[in-house]
Short mmCIF file of C-alpha atoms and ligand atoms in Angstrom, two decimals:
data_model
loop_
_atom_site.label_atom_id
_atom_site.label_comp_id
_atom_site.label_asym_id
_atom_site.label_seq_id
_atom_site.Cartn_x
_atom_site.Cartn_y
_atom_site.Cartn_z
CA MET A 237 -127.01 94.70 97.01
CA ASN A 238 -127.36 94.65 100.79
CA HIS A 239 -124.26 92.46 101.14
CA VAL A 240 -122.07 95.26 99.75
CA THR A 241 -121.30 98.71 101.13
CA GLU A 242 -119.69 101.03 98.60
CA LEU A 243 -118.22 104.00 100.40
CA ASN A 244 -118.96 107.30 98.78
CA HIS A 245 -117.05 110.21 100.24
CA PRO A 246 -115.32 113.19 98.60
CA LEU A 247 -112.00 112.43 100.35
CA ILE A 248 -112.12 108.83 99.14
CA ARG A 249 -112.77 109.97 95.56
CA GLN A 250 -109.82 112.37 95.80
CA ASP A 251 -107.51 109.64 97.16
CA MET A 252 -108.81 107.21 94.56
CA GLY A 253 -107.69 109.75 91.97
CA ILE A 254 -104.17 109.54 93.41
CA MET A 255 -104.19 105.76 93.47
CA ARG A 256 -105.53 105.33 89.95
CA ASN A 257 -103.04 107.82 88.50
CA LYS A 258 -100.30 105.80 86.76
CA ASP A 259 -97.74 108.50 87.66
CA SER A 260 -98.29 108.41 91.44
CA SER A 261 -95.20 107.17 93.30
CA PRO A 262 -95.38 104.14 95.63
CA ALA A 263 -95.13 106.54 98.59
CA LEU A 264 -98.14 108.59 97.45
CA PHE A 265 -99.99 105.38 96.58
CA ARG A 266 -99.41 103.89 100.07
CA GLN A 267 -100.43 107.10 101.84
CA ALA A 268 -103.71 107.31 99.89
CA LEU A 269 -104.37 103.61 100.54
CA LYS A 270 -103.85 104.21 104.24
CA ARG A 271 -106.29 107.13 104.34
CA ILE A 272 -108.96 105.19 102.46
CA THR A 273 -108.45 102.16 104.72
CA TYR A 274 -109.18 104.33 107.77
CA GLN A 275 -112.63 105.02 106.36
CA LEU A 276 -113.21 101.42 105.25
CA PHE A 277 -112.27 100.03 108.67
CA ILE A 278 -114.39 102.59 110.55
CA GLU A 279 -117.39 101.66 108.40
CA ALA A 280 -116.74 97.92 108.62
CA THR A 281 -116.50 98.00 112.44
CA ARG A 282 -119.75 99.94 112.89
CA GLY A 283 -121.69 96.77 113.71
CA LEU A 284 -119.22 95.25 116.20
CA ALA A 285 -120.76 93.52 119.19
CA THR A 286 -120.24 95.42 122.45
CA LYS A 287 -121.10 95.09 126.11
CA ASP A 288 -121.77 97.81 128.68
CA LEU A 289 -118.82 99.19 130.59
CA SER A 290 -119.13 101.25 133.75
CA VAL A 291 -116.66 104.16 133.86
CA GLU A 292 -115.87 106.53 136.69
CA THR A 293 -115.10 110.01 135.39
CA PRO A 294 -113.64 112.63 137.76
CA LEU A 295 -117.26 113.79 138.28
CA ALA A 296 -119.63 110.83 137.99
CA VAL A 297 -120.15 107.21 137.06
CA THR A 298 -121.39 106.61 133.51
CA LYS A 299 -121.86 103.84 131.00
CA GLU A 300 -119.75 103.26 127.92
CA LYS A 301 -119.16 100.25 125.67
CA ARG A 302 -116.44 97.69 125.23
CA VAL A 303 -115.90 95.53 122.14
CA VAL A 304 -116.66 91.84 122.71
CA GLY A 305 -114.25 89.22 121.31
CA ASP A 306 -111.00 89.64 119.45
CA ILE A 307 -110.68 91.59 116.22
CA TRP A 308 -108.56 89.80 113.61
CA LEU A 309 -107.07 91.47 110.55
CA ILE A 310 -106.31 88.98 107.80
CA PRO A 311 -104.20 90.57 105.04
CA VAL A 312 -103.93 88.61 101.80
CA LEU A 313 -100.25 88.82 100.79
CA ARG A 314 -98.80 90.84 99.33
CA ALA A 315 -101.08 93.78 98.70
CA GLY A 316 -103.24 93.32 101.82
CA LEU A 317 -100.23 94.26 103.95
CA GLY A 318 -100.71 97.85 102.77
CA MET A 319 -103.97 98.05 104.74
CA VAL A 320 -102.88 96.64 108.11
CA GLU A 321 -101.24 99.70 109.65
CA ALA A 322 -104.31 101.89 109.10
CA CYS A 323 -106.50 99.32 110.89
CA TRP A 324 -103.98 99.13 113.74
CA ASP A 325 -104.00 102.91 114.07
CA ILE A 326 -107.74 102.69 114.70
CA TYR A 327 -107.76 99.50 116.78
CA PRO A 328 -104.26 98.80 118.13
CA GLU A 329 -105.43 95.64 119.93
CA ALA A 330 -106.28 93.94 116.61
CA ARG A 331 -104.53 90.63 116.06
CA VAL A 332 -103.18 89.63 112.67
CA GLY A 333 -103.26 86.36 110.75
CA VAL A 334 -101.86 86.19 107.21
CA ILE A 335 -102.73 84.32 104.02
CA GLY A 336 -100.25 84.13 101.15
CA LEU A 337 -101.89 83.83 97.73
CA TYR A 338 -100.95 84.80 94.21
CA ARG A 339 -102.94 84.50 91.00
CA ASP A 340 -101.72 82.10 88.35
CA GLU A 341 -101.29 84.41 85.35
CA GLU A 342 -102.74 81.87 82.91
CA THR A 343 -105.68 80.39 84.80
CA LEU A 344 -106.23 83.32 87.23
CA ASN A 345 -106.73 80.70 89.95
CA PRO A 346 -105.35 81.58 93.38
CA GLN A 347 -102.23 79.66 94.41
CA SER A 348 -101.71 79.29 98.15
CA TYR A 349 -98.12 79.54 99.43
CA TYR A 350 -98.35 80.54 103.10
CA GLN A 351 -100.78 80.70 105.99
CA ASN A 352 -100.49 81.76 109.58
CA LEU A 353 -103.95 81.63 111.09
CA PRO A 354 -105.17 80.84 114.60
CA THR A 355 -108.15 78.75 115.57
CA PHE A 356 -110.81 81.43 115.88
CA LYS A 357 -113.16 81.70 118.86
CA ALA A 358 -116.93 82.10 118.49
CA LEU A 359 -116.94 85.80 119.40
CA ASP A 360 -114.00 86.77 117.18
CA THR A 361 -114.54 89.03 114.18
CA CYS A 362 -112.35 88.66 111.07
CA PHE A 363 -111.62 91.42 108.58
CA ILE A 364 -109.98 90.08 105.43
CA VAL A 365 -108.12 92.96 103.80
CA ASP A 366 -106.98 93.04 100.16
CA PRO A 367 -107.11 96.12 97.93
CA MET A 368 -108.32 94.30 94.79
CA LEU A 369 -111.36 92.05 94.30
CA ALA A 370 -111.11 90.99 90.65
CA THR A 371 -112.39 87.49 89.75
CA GLY A 372 -113.02 86.84 93.45
CA GLY A 373 -110.87 83.69 93.41
CA SER A 374 -108.39 84.99 96.00
CA ALA A 375 -111.10 86.39 98.29
CA ASN A 376 -113.08 83.14 98.15
CA ALA A 377 -109.97 81.10 98.96
CA ALA A 378 -109.11 83.42 101.87
CA ILE A 379 -112.67 83.25 103.24
CA GLU A 380 -112.60 79.45 102.94
CA PHE A 381 -109.32 79.29 104.91
CA VAL A 382 -110.59 81.44 107.80
CA LYS A 383 -113.86 79.51 107.91
CA GLN A 384 -111.90 76.24 108.12
CA LYS A 385 -110.25 77.76 111.22
CA GLY A 386 -113.63 78.39 112.83
CA ALA A 387 -114.30 82.04 111.91
CA GLN A 388 -118.01 82.84 112.11
CA THR A 389 -118.13 86.60 111.57
CA ILE A 390 -116.21 87.73 108.49
CA SER A 391 -116.06 90.97 106.51
CA LEU A 392 -114.06 91.67 103.39
CA LEU A 393 -112.42 95.08 102.90
CA ALA A 394 -111.37 96.07 99.39
CA LEU A 395 -110.33 99.24 97.70
CA ILE A 396 -111.68 98.39 94.24
CA SER A 397 -114.10 95.59 93.41
CA ALA A 398 -115.18 94.27 90.03
CA PRO A 399 -118.81 93.18 89.58
CA GLU A 400 -117.55 89.71 88.59
CA GLY A 401 -115.73 89.32 91.93
CA ILE A 402 -118.64 90.64 93.98
CA LYS A 403 -120.93 88.09 92.34
CA ALA A 404 -118.49 85.22 92.88
CA VAL A 405 -117.96 86.03 96.58
CA HIS A 406 -121.68 86.44 97.23
CA ALA A 407 -122.46 83.14 95.48
CA ALA A 408 -119.90 81.22 97.56
CA HIS A 409 -120.17 83.13 100.86
CA PRO A 410 -123.49 85.01 101.17
CA ASP A 411 -122.78 85.61 104.88
CA VAL A 412 -119.71 87.77 104.16
CA HIS A 413 -120.24 91.53 103.87
CA LEU A 414 -118.04 93.46 101.46
CA PHE A 415 -116.91 97.03 102.17
CA SER A 416 -115.42 98.58 99.06
CA ALA A 417 -114.22 102.11 98.32
CA ALA A 418 -115.16 101.74 94.63
CA ILE A 419 -116.98 99.32 92.35
CA ASP A 420 -115.47 99.43 88.87
CA ASP A 421 -116.77 98.45 85.43
CA HIS A 422 -115.49 94.98 84.53
CA LEU A 423 -112.41 92.79 84.05
CA ASN A 424 -110.28 92.86 80.90
CA GLN A 425 -109.24 89.67 79.04
CA VAL A 426 -106.33 89.06 81.40
CA GLY A 427 -108.32 89.52 84.59
CA TYR A 428 -107.38 93.10 85.46
CA ILE A 429 -109.98 95.51 86.77
CA LEU A 430 -111.01 98.35 84.44
CA PRO A 431 -110.44 101.20 84.95
CA GLY A 432 -108.72 99.93 88.13
CA LEU A 433 -105.25 100.96 89.16
CA GLY A 434 -103.04 98.22 87.75
CA ASP A 435 -101.26 95.69 89.96
CA ALA A 436 -101.83 96.78 93.55
CA GLY A 437 -98.90 94.79 94.97
CA ASP A 438 -96.45 96.22 92.45
CA ARG A 439 -97.67 99.75 93.11
CA ILE A 440 -97.47 99.45 96.90
CA PHE A 441 -94.03 97.85 96.94
CA GLY A 442 -92.59 99.65 93.90
CA SER A 443 -91.71 96.33 92.26
C1 PRP B 682 -103.95 90.58 93.61
C2 PRP B 682 -104.81 91.18 94.68
C3 PRP B 682 -105.71 90.05 95.08
C4 PRP B 682 -105.89 89.32 93.76
C5 PRP B 682 -107.26 89.65 93.21
O1 PRP B 682 -102.94 89.81 94.15
O2 PRP B 682 -104.07 91.73 95.74
O3 PRP B 682 -105.15 89.19 96.05
O4 PRP B 682 -104.88 89.80 92.87
O5 PRP B 682 -107.52 88.90 92.07
P1 PRP B 682 -108.69 87.82 92.03
O6 PRP B 682 -109.90 88.46 92.64
O7 PRP B 682 -108.86 87.57 90.56
O8 PRP B 682 -108.24 86.61 92.76
P2 PRP B 682 -101.82 89.11 93.24
O9 PRP B 682 -102.25 87.76 92.83
O10 PRP B 682 -101.43 90.06 92.14
O11 PRP B 682 -100.62 88.91 94.25
P3 PRP B 682 -99.64 89.98 94.91
O12 PRP B 682 -100.45 90.82 95.87
O13 PRP B 682 -98.64 89.13 95.60
O14 PRP B 682 -99.05 90.82 93.79
N1 URA B 683 -104.97 92.24 90.97
C1 URA B 683 -104.52 93.52 90.89
O1 URA B 683 -103.58 93.90 91.59
N2 URA B 683 -105.13 94.35 90.03
C2 URA B 683 -106.17 93.97 89.26
O2 URA B 683 -106.70 94.80 88.49
C3 URA B 683 -106.62 92.64 89.36
C4 URA B 683 -106.01 91.80 90.22
#
């Protein structure tokens, strides 16, 4: 699957152990999410477009690079909020647009309740962040919204993805690359990822 990058790193596996553990507190859960998001965002930004930059050191003139276009973080509320600070730590200039979605418990269809998105410019890069990719309904809705606002370069960052969601996103948006810290087994009858970690929003916010 060349549209998916599954990160495999001993520190991610250790933090995933913390996040999956039903007894981990919201504080421990958020800290592990933050550490994993550092690695996801570093990997997802590897292919950013750059231009040459001339720099004068105290000793000589040399060439470095500068990122071209704005970087946009698009958290899907609520749980995506838990990934924003880590991305800002790495790229403080990143701008943020938000999409509010929740899953209808019966149909599992995403329900939209809030959006604050700009009109994107051609050189902008969007990173949609949401810890859980389950059926893919929320991710597909979020991608659709940012595309309607002109986004041309979009990546999706998830902590855990289900095969069902990966398939659904690739079918609807083959141009979107997914970076995921784990790919789990399957969904249960009520649309939760197995083995998963439960409800990401509840675990981040302690609700
Ligand atoms: C969770 C998660 C995703 C969505 C994934 O949000 O953060 O947005 O479910 O499921 P899907 O792939 O089947 O659409 P939820 O609806 O629980 O909202 P919350 O973050 O506000 O709790
Ligand atoms: N949303 C979650 O928070 N967890 C799941 O397992 C599926 C959807």
